[in-house]
Amino acid sequence: MPLVIAIDGPAASGKGTLARRIAQTLDLPHLDTGLLYRAVGARCLKDGVLEDEAASLAAARMLDLATLDADSLRDAETGAAASIVAARPAVRAALLDLQRAFAARPGGAVLDGRDIGTVICPDAPVKLFITAAPEIRALRRYKELLGRGADVTLDGVLADIRERDARDSGRASAPLAKAGDAVEIDTSDLGIEEAFAAAMEIVRLKSGGR
Ligand code: CDP
């Protein structure tokens, strides 16, 4: 079986940074699946149709991985819109094949998101669940957004993270959840290097020297 590494966790837990570093280190392709939902959310926001299920489904069906522009999708408003469209089962279903095809690349792949270990790649040999306390995640996201020149407050970012956590964990369709065979890493007290070392240790153990 190819080396598929599934990385899940809540907003700003550090899963994206870890996924990128692991993919780079192992020379594997990486898919940030949050970008798919962000792209659908951004399209709906732009067209003023966020409440329209059919419009979000059409946007999901038209999505093309090759044209995703990550930088334009990282703002807080797009994150909130992503979480709204991501709660719709039809939108999730429309994005399933694309994610599974990515994971089925012959050499393996790293995917990060909310439901990779539970729904997209339940047979992945390596599953990580990355967490951190909400206040710490809010501070990280606040600094990231400030760095992008966004006009945000720490309280506002924390409220947004709590709201998104509740929506992502509480939805009926593929909620954010730790797979039974995933290994959890709490990055609250870990720097990037420490979290990366902990993650690579688990990858080595679980991949059996593949
Ligand atoms: O970077 P951050 O963790 O804030 O968010 P993201 O990973 O870009 O995901 C944005 C939103 O997309 C999440 O709040 C989820 O609602 C949704 N999402 C999902 O439902 N399933 C995934 N596999 C990835 C993201």
Tab-separated table of C-alpha atoms and ligand atoms in Angstrom:
chain	number	residue	atom	x	y	z
A	1	MET	CA	0.000	0.000	0.000
A	2	PRO	CA	1.328	3.489	-0.863
A	3	LEU	CA	2.406	5.733	1.997
A	4	VAL	CA	-0.712	7.821	2.619
A	5	ILE	CA	-0.402	10.209	5.571
A	6	ALA	CA	-3.722	11.553	6.863
A	7	ILE	CA	-3.523	14.646	9.085
A	8	ASP	CA	-6.634	16.058	10.742
A	9	GLY	CA	-7.377	18.652	13.379
A	10	PRO	CA	-9.205	21.890	14.183
A	11	ALA	CA	-8.468	25.374	12.810
A	12	ALA	CA	-4.949	26.700	13.393
A	13	SER	CA	-3.799	23.566	15.213
A	14	GLY	CA	-0.633	23.512	13.106
A	15	LYS	CA	-1.723	20.651	10.854
A	16	GLY	CA	-1.060	22.563	7.638
A	17	THR	CA	2.494	23.498	8.582
A	18	LEU	CA	3.191	19.926	9.684
A	19	ALA	CA	1.663	18.455	6.530
A	20	ARG	CA	3.793	20.699	4.301
A	21	ARG	CA	6.996	19.873	6.208
A	22	ILE	CA	6.313	16.130	6.223
A	23	ALA	CA	5.498	16.126	2.504
A	24	GLN	CA	8.639	18.086	1.707
A	25	THR	CA	10.823	15.830	3.846
A	26	LEU	CA	9.446	12.620	2.343
A	27	ASP	CA	9.127	14.098	-1.152
A	28	LEU	CA	5.412	13.337	-1.313
A	29	PRO	CA	2.667	15.435	-2.938
A	30	HIS	CA	0.525	17.377	-0.429
A	31	LEU	CA	-3.132	18.361	-0.597
A	32	ASP	CA	-4.514	20.946	1.842
A	33	THR	CA	-8.151	19.867	1.589
A	34	GLY	CA	-9.317	22.965	3.491
A	35	LEU	CA	-8.487	24.905	0.341
A	36	LEU	CA	-11.167	23.000	-1.573
A	37	TYR	CA	-13.871	24.107	0.868
A	38	ARG	CA	-12.374	27.589	1.017
A	39	ALA	CA	-12.530	27.847	-2.790
A	40	VAL	CA	-16.195	26.789	-2.801
A	41	GLY	CA	-16.954	29.216	0.054
A	42	ALA	CA	-15.113	32.060	-1.710
A	43	ARG	CA	-17.040	31.462	-4.946
A	44	CYS	CA	-20.362	31.575	-3.060
A	45	LEU	CA	-19.346	34.707	-1.139
A	46	LYS	CA	-18.342	36.421	-4.373
A	47	ASP	CA	-21.646	35.545	-6.013
A	48	GLY	CA	-23.651	36.403	-2.858
A	49	VAL	CA	-25.148	32.906	-2.679
A	50	LEU	CA	-23.694	31.459	0.539
A	51	GLU	CA	-27.121	30.366	1.754
A	52	ASP	CA	-27.943	28.630	-1.536
A	53	GLU	CA	-27.139	24.892	-1.321
A	54	ALA	CA	-27.507	24.286	-5.048
A	55	ALA	CA	-25.075	27.090	-5.861
A	56	SER	CA	-22.454	25.671	-3.482
A	57	LEU	CA	-22.873	22.230	-5.026
A	58	ALA	CA	-22.388	23.686	-8.515
A	59	ALA	CA	-19.233	25.481	-7.290
A	60	ALA	CA	-17.895	22.227	-5.803
A	61	ARG	CA	-18.525	20.329	-9.033
A	62	MET	CA	-16.683	22.957	-11.058
A	63	LEU	CA	-13.652	23.032	-8.778
A	64	ASP	CA	-10.323	22.534	-10.531
A	65	LEU	CA	-7.278	21.706	-8.374
A	66	ALA	CA	-4.976	23.260	-10.966
A	67	THR	CA	-6.465	26.718	-10.547
A	68	LEU	CA	-6.596	26.931	-6.730
A	69	ASP	CA	-4.917	30.113	-5.533
A	70	ALA	CA	-4.067	29.410	-1.879
A	71	ASP	CA	-2.986	32.954	-1.012
A	72	SER	CA	-6.300	34.531	-1.926
A	73	LEU	CA	-8.244	31.996	0.197
A	74	ARG	CA	-6.589	32.366	3.615
A	75	ASP	CA	-8.646	35.214	5.085
A	76	ALA	CA	-11.039	34.744	8.024
A	77	GLU	CA	-14.214	35.474	6.060
A	78	THR	CA	-13.385	32.742	3.555
A	79	GLY	CA	-12.630	30.329	6.423
A	80	ALA	CA	-16.073	30.953	7.910
A	81	ALA	CA	-17.746	30.541	4.491
A	82	ALA	CA	-15.780	27.303	3.955
A	83	SER	CA	-17.109	25.907	7.197
A	84	ILE	CA	-20.696	26.731	6.152
A	85	VAL	CA	-20.507	25.017	2.740
A	86	ALA	CA	-18.483	22.122	4.240
A	87	ALA	CA	-21.446	21.168	6.444
A	88	ARG	CA	-23.493	20.271	3.322
A	89	PRO	CA	-23.300	16.543	2.493
A	90	ALA	CA	-23.730	17.120	-1.270
A	91	VAL	CA	-20.767	19.518	-1.341
A	92	ARG	CA	-18.629	16.984	0.544
A	93	ALA	CA	-19.714	14.197	-1.812
A	94	ALA	CA	-18.809	16.306	-4.849
A	95	LEU	CA	-15.261	16.749	-3.507
A	96	LEU	CA	-14.719	13.121	-2.510
A	97	ASP	CA	-13.393	11.581	-5.753
A	98	LEU	CA	-10.905	14.339	-6.309
A	99	GLN	CA	-9.430	13.817	-2.820
A	100	ARG	CA	-9.375	10.023	-3.109
A	101	ALA	CA	-7.698	10.244	-6.528
A	102	PHE	CA	-5.018	12.466	-5.010
A	103	ALA	CA	-4.490	9.988	-2.161
A	104	ALA	CA	-4.208	7.091	-4.629
A	105	ARG	CA	-1.069	8.447	-6.312
A	106	PRO	CA	1.313	5.510	-6.680
A	107	GLY	CA	4.100	6.935	-4.508
A	108	GLY	CA	1.761	8.022	-1.721
A	109	ALA	CA	0.557	11.450	-0.554
A	110	VAL	CA	-0.012	13.685	2.448
A	111	LEU	CA	-3.543	15.084	2.917
A	112	ASP	CA	-4.650	17.388	5.701
A	113	GLY	CA	-8.169	18.397	6.720
A	114	ARG	CA	-10.961	17.389	9.073
A	115	ASP	CA	-12.099	13.959	7.817
A	116	ILE	CA	-9.068	12.489	6.059
A	117	GLY	CA	-8.456	9.664	8.548
A	118	THR	CA	-12.154	8.983	9.110
A	119	VAL	CA	-13.794	9.324	5.659
A	120	ILE	CA	-11.429	10.139	2.786
A	121	CYS	CA	-8.599	7.693	3.576
A	122	PRO	CA	-9.819	5.336	6.331
A	123	ASP	CA	-7.100	2.818	5.363
A	124	ALA	CA	-4.199	5.272	5.533
A	125	PRO	CA	-1.258	3.613	7.318
A	126	VAL	CA	-0.345	6.851	9.096
A	127	LYS	CA	-2.963	9.046	10.786
A	128	LEU	CA	-2.210	12.080	12.903
A	129	PHE	CA	-4.705	14.188	14.852
A	130	ILE	CA	-3.244	17.603	15.661
A	131	THR	CA	-4.773	19.669	18.462
A	132	ALA	CA	-3.991	22.723	20.604
A	133	ALA	CA	-5.955	24.772	23.144
A	134	PRO	CA	-8.388	27.238	21.498
A	135	GLU	CA	-6.630	30.286	23.036
A	136	ILE	CA	-3.306	29.152	21.595
A	137	ARG	CA	-4.788	28.457	18.183
A	138	ALA	CA	-6.440	31.878	18.227
A	139	LEU	CA	-3.140	33.592	19.029
A	140	ARG	CA	-1.395	31.763	16.165
A	141	ARG	CA	-4.132	32.628	13.682
A	142	TYR	CA	-4.258	36.239	14.953
A	143	LYS	CA	-0.533	36.684	14.287
A	144	GLU	CA	-0.851	35.023	10.887
A	145	LEU	CA	-3.739	37.293	9.870
A	146	LEU	CA	-1.955	40.422	11.192
A	147	GLY	CA	1.052	39.406	9.103
A	148	ARG	CA	-1.215	39.448	6.084
A	149	GLY	CA	-2.317	42.957	6.949
A	150	ALA	CA	-5.799	41.942	8.114
A	151	ASP	CA	-7.763	44.197	10.476
A	152	VAL	CA	-8.598	41.717	13.276
A	153	THR	CA	-8.686	41.510	17.088
A	154	LEU	CA	-7.559	38.553	19.195
A	155	ASP	CA	-11.036	38.286	20.751
A	156	GLY	CA	-12.640	38.257	17.320
A	157	VAL	CA	-10.319	35.514	16.066
A	158	LEU	CA	-10.958	33.424	19.202
A	159	ALA	CA	-14.729	33.791	18.745
A	160	ASP	CA	-14.384	32.756	15.096
A	161	ILE	CA	-12.314	29.691	16.034
A	162	ARG	CA	-14.802	28.608	18.702
A	163	GLU	CA	-17.698	29.019	16.285
A	164	ARG	CA	-15.901	27.056	13.580
A	165	ASP	CA	-14.878	24.291	16.039
A	166	ALA	CA	-18.515	23.913	17.081
A	167	ARG	CA	-19.810	23.833	13.490
A	168	ASP	CA	-17.075	21.449	12.239
A	169	SER	CA	-17.431	19.045	15.182
A	170	GLY	CA	-21.213	19.228	15.448
A	171	ARG	CA	-22.242	18.687	11.821
A	172	ALA	CA	-23.857	15.410	10.850
A	173	SER	CA	-21.775	14.847	7.715
A	174	ALA	CA	-18.115	13.855	8.284
A	175	PRO	CA	-17.638	15.891	11.472
A	176	LEU	CA	-14.180	16.782	12.710
A	177	ALA	CA	-13.216	13.695	14.716
A	178	LYS	CA	-10.146	11.702	15.632
A	179	ALA	CA	-10.027	8.324	13.896
A	180	GLY	CA	-9.749	5.421	16.324
A	181	ASP	CA	-6.301	4.549	14.995
A	182	ALA	CA	-4.974	8.130	14.765
A	183	VAL	CA	-2.188	9.343	17.030
A	184	GLU	CA	-2.920	12.674	18.719
A	185	ILE	CA	-0.298	15.390	19.071
A	186	ASP	CA	-1.207	18.369	21.268
A	187	THR	CA	0.929	21.237	19.975
A	188	SER	CA	-0.128	23.732	22.690
A	189	ASP	CA	3.324	23.674	24.287
A	190	LEU	CA	5.353	22.632	21.265
A	191	GLY	CA	7.303	24.820	18.862
A	192	ILE	CA	7.203	24.001	15.148
A	193	GLU	CA	10.453	21.988	15.307
A	194	GLU	CA	9.270	19.952	18.306
A	195	ALA	CA	5.889	19.243	16.736
A	196	PHE	CA	7.582	18.257	13.486
A	197	ALA	CA	9.979	15.892	15.303
A	198	ALA	CA	7.073	14.276	17.176
A	199	ALA	CA	5.098	13.850	13.954
A	200	MET	CA	8.046	12.361	12.028
A	201	GLU	CA	8.643	9.877	14.842
A	202	ILE	CA	5.063	8.627	14.479
A	203	VAL	CA	5.341	8.553	10.681
A	204	ARG	CA	8.459	6.373	10.975
A	205	LEU	CA	6.867	4.037	13.493
A	206	LYS	CA	3.604	3.650	11.557
A	207	SER	CA	5.025	3.431	8.074
A	208	GLY	CA	7.332	0.580	8.999
A	209	GLY	CA	10.299	1.948	7.084
A	210	ARG	CA	8.353	2.173	3.821
B	1	CDP	O1	-6.648	26.564	8.126
B	1	CDP	P1	-7.845	26.253	8.952
B	1	CDP	O2	-7.631	25.088	9.830
B	1	CDP	O3	-8.424	27.449	9.622
B	1	CDP	O4	-9.017	25.869	7.972
B	1	CDP	P2	-8.977	24.924	6.717
B	1	CDP	O5	-8.256	23.649	7.027
B	1	CDP	O6	-8.517	25.709	5.546
B	1	CDP	O7	-10.540	24.540	6.546
B	1	CDP	C1	-11.532	25.541	6.385
B	1	CDP	C2	-12.878	24.892	6.674
B	1	CDP	O8	-13.134	23.874	5.690
B	1	CDP	C3	-12.991	24.163	8.003
B	1	CDP	O9	-13.448	24.996	9.047
B	1	CDP	C4	-13.961	23.029	7.721
B	1	CDP	O10	-15.286	23.437	7.908
B	1	CDP	C5	-13.786	22.761	6.242
B	1	CDP	N1	-13.042	21.519	5.977
B	1	CDP	C6	-13.736	20.322	6.028
B	1	CDP	O11	-14.904	20.301	6.347
B	1	CDP	N2	-13.123	19.149	5.694
B	1	CDP	C7	-11.836	19.141	5.348
B	1	CDP	N3	-11.262	17.982	5.016
B	1	CDP	C8	-11.099	20.335	5.322
B	1	CDP	C9	-11.723	21.525	5.667
